[in-house]
Structure formats: structure tokens, C-alpha cells
mmCIF file of C-alpha atoms in Angstrom:
data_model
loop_
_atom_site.group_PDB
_atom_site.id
_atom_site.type_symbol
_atom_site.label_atom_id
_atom_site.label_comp_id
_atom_site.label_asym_id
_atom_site.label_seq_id
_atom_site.Cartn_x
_atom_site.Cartn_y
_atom_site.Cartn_z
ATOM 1 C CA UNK C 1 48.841 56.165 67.909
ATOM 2 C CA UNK C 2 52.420 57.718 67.948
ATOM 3 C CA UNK C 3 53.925 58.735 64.424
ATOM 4 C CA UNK C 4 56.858 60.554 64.136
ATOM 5 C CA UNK C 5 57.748 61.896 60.665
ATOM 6 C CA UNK C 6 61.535 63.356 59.696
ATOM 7 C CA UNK C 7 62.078 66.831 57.630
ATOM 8 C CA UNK C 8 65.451 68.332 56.364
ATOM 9 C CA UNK C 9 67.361 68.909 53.306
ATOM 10 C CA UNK C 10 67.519 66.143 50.595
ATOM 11 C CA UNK C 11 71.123 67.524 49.852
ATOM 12 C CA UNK C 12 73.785 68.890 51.678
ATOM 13 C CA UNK C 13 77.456 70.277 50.708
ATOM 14 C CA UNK C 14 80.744 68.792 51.516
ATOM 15 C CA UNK C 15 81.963 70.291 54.920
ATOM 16 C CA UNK C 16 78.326 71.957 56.030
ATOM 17 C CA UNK C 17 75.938 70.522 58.918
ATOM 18 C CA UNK C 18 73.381 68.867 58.376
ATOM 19 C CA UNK C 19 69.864 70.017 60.618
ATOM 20 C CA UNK C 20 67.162 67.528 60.329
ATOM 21 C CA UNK C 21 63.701 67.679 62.706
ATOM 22 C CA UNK C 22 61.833 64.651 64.195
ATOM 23 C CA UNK C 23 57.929 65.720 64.651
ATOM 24 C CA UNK C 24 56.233 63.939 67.205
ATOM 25 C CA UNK C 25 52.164 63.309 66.743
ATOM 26 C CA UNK C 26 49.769 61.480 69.028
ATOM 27 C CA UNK C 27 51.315 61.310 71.911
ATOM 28 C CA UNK C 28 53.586 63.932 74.528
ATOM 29 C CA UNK C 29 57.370 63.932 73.443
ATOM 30 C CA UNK C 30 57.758 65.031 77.024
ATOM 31 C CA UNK C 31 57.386 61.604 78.942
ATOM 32 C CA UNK C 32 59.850 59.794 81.403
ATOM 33 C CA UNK C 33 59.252 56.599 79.828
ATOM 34 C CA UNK C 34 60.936 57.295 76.617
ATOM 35 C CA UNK C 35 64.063 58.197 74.929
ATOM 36 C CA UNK C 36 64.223 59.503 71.519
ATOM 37 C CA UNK C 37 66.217 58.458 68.922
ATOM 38 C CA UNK C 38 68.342 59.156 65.422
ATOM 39 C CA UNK C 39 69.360 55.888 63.709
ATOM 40 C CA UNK C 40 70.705 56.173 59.958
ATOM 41 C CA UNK C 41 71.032 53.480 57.270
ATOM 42 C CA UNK C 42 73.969 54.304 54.784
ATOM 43 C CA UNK C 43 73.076 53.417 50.909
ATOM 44 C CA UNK C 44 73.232 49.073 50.799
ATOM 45 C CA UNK C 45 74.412 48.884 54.250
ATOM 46 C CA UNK C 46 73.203 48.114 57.792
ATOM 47 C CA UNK C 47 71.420 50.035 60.585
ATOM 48 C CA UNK C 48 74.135 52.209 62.537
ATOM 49 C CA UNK C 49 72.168 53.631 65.973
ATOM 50 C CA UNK C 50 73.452 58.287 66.147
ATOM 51 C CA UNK C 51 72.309 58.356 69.395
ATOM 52 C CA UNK C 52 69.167 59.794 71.628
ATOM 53 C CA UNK C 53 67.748 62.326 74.348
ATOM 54 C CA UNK C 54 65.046 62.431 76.970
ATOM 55 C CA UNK C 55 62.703 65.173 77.618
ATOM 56 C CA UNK C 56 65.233 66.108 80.350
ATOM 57 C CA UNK C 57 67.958 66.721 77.927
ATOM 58 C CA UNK C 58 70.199 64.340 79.011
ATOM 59 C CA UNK C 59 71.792 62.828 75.841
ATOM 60 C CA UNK C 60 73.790 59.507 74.578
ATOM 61 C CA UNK C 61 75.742 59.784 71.988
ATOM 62 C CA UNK C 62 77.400 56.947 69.452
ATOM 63 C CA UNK C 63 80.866 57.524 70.292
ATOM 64 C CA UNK C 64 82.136 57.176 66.674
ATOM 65 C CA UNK C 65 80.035 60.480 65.919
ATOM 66 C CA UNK C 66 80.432 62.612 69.373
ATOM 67 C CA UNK C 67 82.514 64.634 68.232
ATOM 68 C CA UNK C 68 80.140 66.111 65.641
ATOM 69 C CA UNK C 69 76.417 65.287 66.582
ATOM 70 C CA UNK C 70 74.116 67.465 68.539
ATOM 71 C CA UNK C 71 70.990 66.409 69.453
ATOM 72 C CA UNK C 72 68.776 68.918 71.199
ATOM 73 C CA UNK C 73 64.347 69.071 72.441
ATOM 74 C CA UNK C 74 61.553 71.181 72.278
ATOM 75 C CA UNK C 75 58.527 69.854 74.070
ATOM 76 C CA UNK C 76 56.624 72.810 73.420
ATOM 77 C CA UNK C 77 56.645 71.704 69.567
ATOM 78 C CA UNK C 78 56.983 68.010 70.109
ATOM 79 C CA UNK C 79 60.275 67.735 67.901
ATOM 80 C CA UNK C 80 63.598 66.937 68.239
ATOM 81 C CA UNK C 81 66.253 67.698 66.566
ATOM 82 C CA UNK C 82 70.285 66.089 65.189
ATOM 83 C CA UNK C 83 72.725 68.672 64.184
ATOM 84 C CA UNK C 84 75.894 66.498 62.131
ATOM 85 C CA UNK C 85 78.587 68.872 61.208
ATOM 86 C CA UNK C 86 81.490 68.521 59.075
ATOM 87 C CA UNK C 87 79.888 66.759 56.412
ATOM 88 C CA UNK C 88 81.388 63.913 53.988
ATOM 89 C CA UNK C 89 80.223 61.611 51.470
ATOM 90 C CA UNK C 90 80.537 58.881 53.744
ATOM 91 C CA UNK C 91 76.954 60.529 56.053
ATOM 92 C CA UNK C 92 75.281 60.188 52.840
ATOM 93 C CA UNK C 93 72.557 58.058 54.199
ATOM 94 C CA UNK C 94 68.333 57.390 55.082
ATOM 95 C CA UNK C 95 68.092 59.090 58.515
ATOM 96 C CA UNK C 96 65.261 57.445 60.878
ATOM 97 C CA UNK C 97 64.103 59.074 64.056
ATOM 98 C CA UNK C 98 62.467 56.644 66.177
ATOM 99 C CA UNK C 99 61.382 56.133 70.221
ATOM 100 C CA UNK C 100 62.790 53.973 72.033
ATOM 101 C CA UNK C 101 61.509 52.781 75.637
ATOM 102 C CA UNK C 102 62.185 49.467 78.112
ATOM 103 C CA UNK C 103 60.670 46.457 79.476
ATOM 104 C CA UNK C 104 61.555 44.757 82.179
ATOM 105 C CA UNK C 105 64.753 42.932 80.510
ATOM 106 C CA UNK C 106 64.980 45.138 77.804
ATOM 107 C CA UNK C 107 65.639 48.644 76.598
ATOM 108 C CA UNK C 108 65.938 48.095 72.940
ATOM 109 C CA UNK C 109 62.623 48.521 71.740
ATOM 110 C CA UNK C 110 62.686 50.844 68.931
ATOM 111 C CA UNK C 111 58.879 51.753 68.328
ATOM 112 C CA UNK C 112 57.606 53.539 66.316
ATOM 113 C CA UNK C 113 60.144 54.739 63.469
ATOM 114 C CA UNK C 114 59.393 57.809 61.275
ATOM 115 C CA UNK C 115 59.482 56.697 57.261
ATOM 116 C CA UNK C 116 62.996 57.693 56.877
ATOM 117 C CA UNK C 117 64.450 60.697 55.312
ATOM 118 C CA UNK C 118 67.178 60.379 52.452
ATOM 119 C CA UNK C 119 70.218 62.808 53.065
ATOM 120 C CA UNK C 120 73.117 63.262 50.262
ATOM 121 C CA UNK C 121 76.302 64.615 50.381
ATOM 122 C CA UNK C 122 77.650 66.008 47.368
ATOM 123 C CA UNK C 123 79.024 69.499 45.778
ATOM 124 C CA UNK I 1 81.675 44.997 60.382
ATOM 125 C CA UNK I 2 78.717 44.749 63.332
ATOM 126 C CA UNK I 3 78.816 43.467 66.812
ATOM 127 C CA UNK I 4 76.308 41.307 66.078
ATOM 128 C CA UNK I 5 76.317 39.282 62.895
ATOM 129 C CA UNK I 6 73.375 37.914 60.411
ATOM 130 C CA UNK I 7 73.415 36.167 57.230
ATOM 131 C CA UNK I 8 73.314 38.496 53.968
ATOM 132 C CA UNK I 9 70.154 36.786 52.841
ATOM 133 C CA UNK I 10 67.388 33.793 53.667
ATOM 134 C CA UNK I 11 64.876 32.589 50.985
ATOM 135 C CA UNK I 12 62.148 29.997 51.025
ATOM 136 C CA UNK I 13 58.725 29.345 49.133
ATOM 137 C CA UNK I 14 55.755 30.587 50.377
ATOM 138 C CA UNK I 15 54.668 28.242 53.104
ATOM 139 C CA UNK I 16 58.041 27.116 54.489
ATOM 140 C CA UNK I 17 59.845 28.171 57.393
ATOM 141 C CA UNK I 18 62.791 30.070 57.420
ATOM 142 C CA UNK I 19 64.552 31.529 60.247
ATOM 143 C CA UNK I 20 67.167 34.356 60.687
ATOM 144 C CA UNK I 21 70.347 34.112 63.129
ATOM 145 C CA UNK I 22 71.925 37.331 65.176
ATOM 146 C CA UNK I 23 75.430 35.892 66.690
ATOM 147 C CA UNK I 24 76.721 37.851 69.386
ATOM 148 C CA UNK I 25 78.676 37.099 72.137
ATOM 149 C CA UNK I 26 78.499 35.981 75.732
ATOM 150 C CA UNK I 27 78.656 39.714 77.202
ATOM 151 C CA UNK I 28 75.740 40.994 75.183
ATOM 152 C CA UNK I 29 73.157 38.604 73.262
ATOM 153 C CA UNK I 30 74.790 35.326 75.761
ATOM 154 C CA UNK I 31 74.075 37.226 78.911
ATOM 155 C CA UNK I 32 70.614 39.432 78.617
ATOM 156 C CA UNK I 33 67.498 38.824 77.168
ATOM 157 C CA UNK I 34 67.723 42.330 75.258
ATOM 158 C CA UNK I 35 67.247 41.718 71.718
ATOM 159 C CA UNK I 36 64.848 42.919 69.157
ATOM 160 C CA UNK I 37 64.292 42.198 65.842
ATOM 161 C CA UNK I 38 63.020 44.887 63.076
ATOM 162 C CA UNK I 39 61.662 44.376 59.513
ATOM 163 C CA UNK I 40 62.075 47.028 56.943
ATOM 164 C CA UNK I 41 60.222 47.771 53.476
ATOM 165 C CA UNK I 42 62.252 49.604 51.310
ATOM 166 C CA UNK I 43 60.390 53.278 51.540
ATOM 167 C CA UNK I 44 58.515 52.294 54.145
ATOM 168 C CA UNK I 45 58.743 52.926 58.746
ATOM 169 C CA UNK I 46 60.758 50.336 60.279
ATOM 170 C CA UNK I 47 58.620 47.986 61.937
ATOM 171 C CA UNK I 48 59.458 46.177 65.566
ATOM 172 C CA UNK I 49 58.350 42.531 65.062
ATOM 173 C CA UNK I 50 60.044 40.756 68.309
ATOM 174 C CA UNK I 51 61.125 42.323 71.375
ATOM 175 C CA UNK I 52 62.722 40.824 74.754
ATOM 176 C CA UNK I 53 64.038 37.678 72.402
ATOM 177 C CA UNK I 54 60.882 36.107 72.279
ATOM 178 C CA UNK I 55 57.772 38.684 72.612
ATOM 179 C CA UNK I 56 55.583 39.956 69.797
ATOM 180 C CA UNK I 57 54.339 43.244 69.948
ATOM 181 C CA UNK I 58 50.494 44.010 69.615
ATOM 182 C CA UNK I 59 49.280 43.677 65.842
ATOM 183 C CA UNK I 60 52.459 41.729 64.664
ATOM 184 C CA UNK I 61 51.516 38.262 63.345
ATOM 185 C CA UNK I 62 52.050 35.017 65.416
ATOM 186 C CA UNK I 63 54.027 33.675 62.724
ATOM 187 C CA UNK I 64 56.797 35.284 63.422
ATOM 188 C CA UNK I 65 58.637 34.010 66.597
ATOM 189 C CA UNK I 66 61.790 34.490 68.448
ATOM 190 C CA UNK I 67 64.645 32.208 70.310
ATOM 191 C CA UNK I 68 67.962 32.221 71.765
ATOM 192 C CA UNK I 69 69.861 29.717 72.481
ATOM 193 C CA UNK I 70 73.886 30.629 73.901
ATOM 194 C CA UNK I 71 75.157 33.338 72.186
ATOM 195 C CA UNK I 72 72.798 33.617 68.940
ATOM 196 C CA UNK I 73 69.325 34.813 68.769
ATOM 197 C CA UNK I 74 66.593 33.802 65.896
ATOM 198 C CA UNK I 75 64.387 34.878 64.594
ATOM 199 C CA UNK I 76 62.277 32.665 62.641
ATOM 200 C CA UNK I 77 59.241 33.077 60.197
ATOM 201 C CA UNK I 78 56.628 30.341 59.568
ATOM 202 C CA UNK I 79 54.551 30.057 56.465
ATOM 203 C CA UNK I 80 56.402 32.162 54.801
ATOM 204 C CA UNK I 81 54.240 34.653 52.365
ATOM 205 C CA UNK I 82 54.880 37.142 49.726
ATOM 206 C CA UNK I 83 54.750 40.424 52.231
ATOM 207 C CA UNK I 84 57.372 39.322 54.460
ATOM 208 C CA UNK I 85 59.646 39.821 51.499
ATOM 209 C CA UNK I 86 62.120 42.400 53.659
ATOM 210 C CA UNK I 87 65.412 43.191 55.224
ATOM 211 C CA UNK I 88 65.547 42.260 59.211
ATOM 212 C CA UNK I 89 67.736 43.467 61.888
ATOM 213 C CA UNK I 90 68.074 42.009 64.933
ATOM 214 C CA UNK I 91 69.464 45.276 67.792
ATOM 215 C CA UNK I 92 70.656 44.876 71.149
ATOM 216 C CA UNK I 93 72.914 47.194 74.068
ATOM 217 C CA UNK I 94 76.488 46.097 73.080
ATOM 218 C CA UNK I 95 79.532 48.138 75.027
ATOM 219 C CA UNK I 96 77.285 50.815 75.880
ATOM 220 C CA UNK I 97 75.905 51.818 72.750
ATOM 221 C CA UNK I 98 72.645 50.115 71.009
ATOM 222 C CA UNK I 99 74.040 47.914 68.293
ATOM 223 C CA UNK I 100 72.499 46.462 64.542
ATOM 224 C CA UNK I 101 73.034 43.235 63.389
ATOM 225 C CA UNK I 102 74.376 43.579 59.454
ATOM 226 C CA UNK I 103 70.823 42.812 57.905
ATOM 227 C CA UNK I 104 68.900 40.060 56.400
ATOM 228 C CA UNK I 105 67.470 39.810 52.710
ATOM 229 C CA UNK I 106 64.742 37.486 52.830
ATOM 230 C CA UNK I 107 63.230 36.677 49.552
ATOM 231 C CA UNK I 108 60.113 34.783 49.060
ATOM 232 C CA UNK I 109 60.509 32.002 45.805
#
């Protein structure tokens, strides 16, 4: 059974980047059928979907945070990683790393999720 | 403000049906049969409970079942119990990006 499991600081400064690491268990992070995701949940709100890679390294990207997420592999220790620089209040959030695969009609199956991982922004 | 929207909360008593709407429109929800639906548990992994509009994943309870009719999807939970006290999200590919519905409170009376 696949469980993935998200590490990183609990608080970050105003202006730094954020680094937080997804670590894969059970299964081979390096497998065509999946892509692998970062998905955050800011305090009281709604899901909002960061963006994902494949074991290739191609990447996709939410286009409201391009311009400051990185999202980069490592097979060999079955992790992946989201870089989110420039830091403000407003990333103050739970970040979830989660797989996500297709079906025949679908590629929006997000399964599994890691627990979640609380990130704060403050001085 | 989401692509796709869902009321802020649904409660019922244990027993009842209740059942959860995801509006998009006809380019997204209206023209594929790509929604899912999540539950969450405050502390706790995200959990996919409907897939493909309709399909359950292995392990998730029967009573929870999924529909779409134009553009809205549903998700709807019968005999309602004290555990499926949660927020739900319905997702889908909207403008090239995957998308969230707003969220769903449901409380259990």
C-alpha cells in the first residue's frame, strides 16, 4: 500500500523559500502511470492544486504560482520535492503531496494523499 | 472564488440522505466525465471517495454514490452516520489546470 508522508519547516520568514519533501513508501515513485503532486489548503479555505511531475521530469505548473514554484525528483530516494520562493503571509497554508494517475475518462484521481503538513509565514 | 462551486455546508440526522452539488460549466464538468470527489478529516490524509463521476474506489463504502446530470455533479451520501462528519471536494481538469470545488461542511445532527 502506497503512503506518502510530507516533511519541512513548520515556520518560515517573510521573503525566504520554502523546501518541503514528499517521501514515497510501498510502491516505485519511478512509474509511467503516475504523476505526483503538491496541493495546499490555505487556513478556512478550499483546496488550491501547486502543480506536479513525472518520473521523467516533465512538470505542470498552476499558472498563478509559476513564477515561483519548483518542483524537482529523486527516484533513487523515492521523494519529491516543491521549492516556493518569495514567501508571504498569504502561502501560509496545510501543504498535501499526493499521486495522481488516470482512468479511461479521467485523470483526476488524487490517491493516496500524505497527512498534510502545516506551513506558516510569519517574522 | 473556484471554477467549480459547492455549497458551504449540508447537514442531516443520522440515517437520512444528503447529497452535495459541484456546478461547473459545459466545457469542464458538462462535457467529460472527469470528476472526483474527496473527503477530508481535519488532521487526517485526504481520502478519494468517487472517481470518474460515479465510481467508488476499493474499500470506500457503497453508501456513498455519485451523479451528474448537465453541468453539476453530486455527490450524495445515504444513511448518513456520525464518521462522515467532514469537508468534501469535488476536483476536475478546468482550463488546463486541475481545479477544487470551494468545500462542503457536512455535519451530522
Amino acid at each position: 500500500q502506497v503512503q506518502l508522508q510530507e516533511s519541512g519547516p513548520a515556520l518560515v520568514k517573510p521573503s525566504q523559500t520554502l523546501s518541503l519533501t514528499c517521501s514515497v513508501s510501498g510502491g516505485s515513485i519511478n512509474s509511467g502511470a503516475y504523476h505526483w503532486n503538491w496541493i495546499r489548503q490555505h487556513p478556512g479555505m478550499g483546496l488550491e492544486w501547486i502543480g506536479n511531475i513525472h518520473h521523467n521530469e516533465n512538470t505542470h505548473y498552476n499558472p498563478s504560482l509559476r513564477s515561483r514554484i519548483v518542483i524537482s525528483i529523486n527516484t533513487s530516494k523515492n521523494q519529491f520535492f516543491l521549492n516556493l520562493s518569495s514567501l508571504t503571509a498569504a502561502d501560509t497554508a496545510i501543504y498535501y503531496c499526493a499521486r495522481r494517475y488516470c482512468t479511461a475518462n479521467s485523470c483526476s484521481l488524487f490517491d493516496p494523499w500524505g497527512p498534510g503538513t502545516l506551513v506558516t509565514v510569519s517574522s | 472564488q473556484s471554477a467549480l462551486t459547492q455549497p458551504a455546508s449540508v447537514s442531516g440526522s443520522p440515517g437520512q440522505s444528503i447529497t452535495i452539488s459541484c456546478t461547473g460549466t459545459s466545457s469542464d464538468i458538462g462535457a467529460y466525465n472527469d470528476v472526483s470527489w474527496y473527503q477530508l478529516h481535519p488532521g487526517k490524509a485526504p481520502k478519494l471517495m468517487i472517481y470518474e463521476v460515479t465510481d467508488r474506489p476499493s474499500g470506500v463504502s457503497n453508501r456513498f454514490s455519485g451523479s451528474k446530470s448537465g453541468n453539476t455533479a453530486s455527490l450524495t451520501i445515504s444513511g448518513l452516520q456520525a464518521e462522515d462528519e467532514a469537508d468534501y471536494y469535488c476536483s476536475s481538469f478546468v482550463s488546463g489546470i486541475w481545479v477544487f470545488g470551494g468545500g462542503t461542511k457536512v455535519t451530522v445532527l
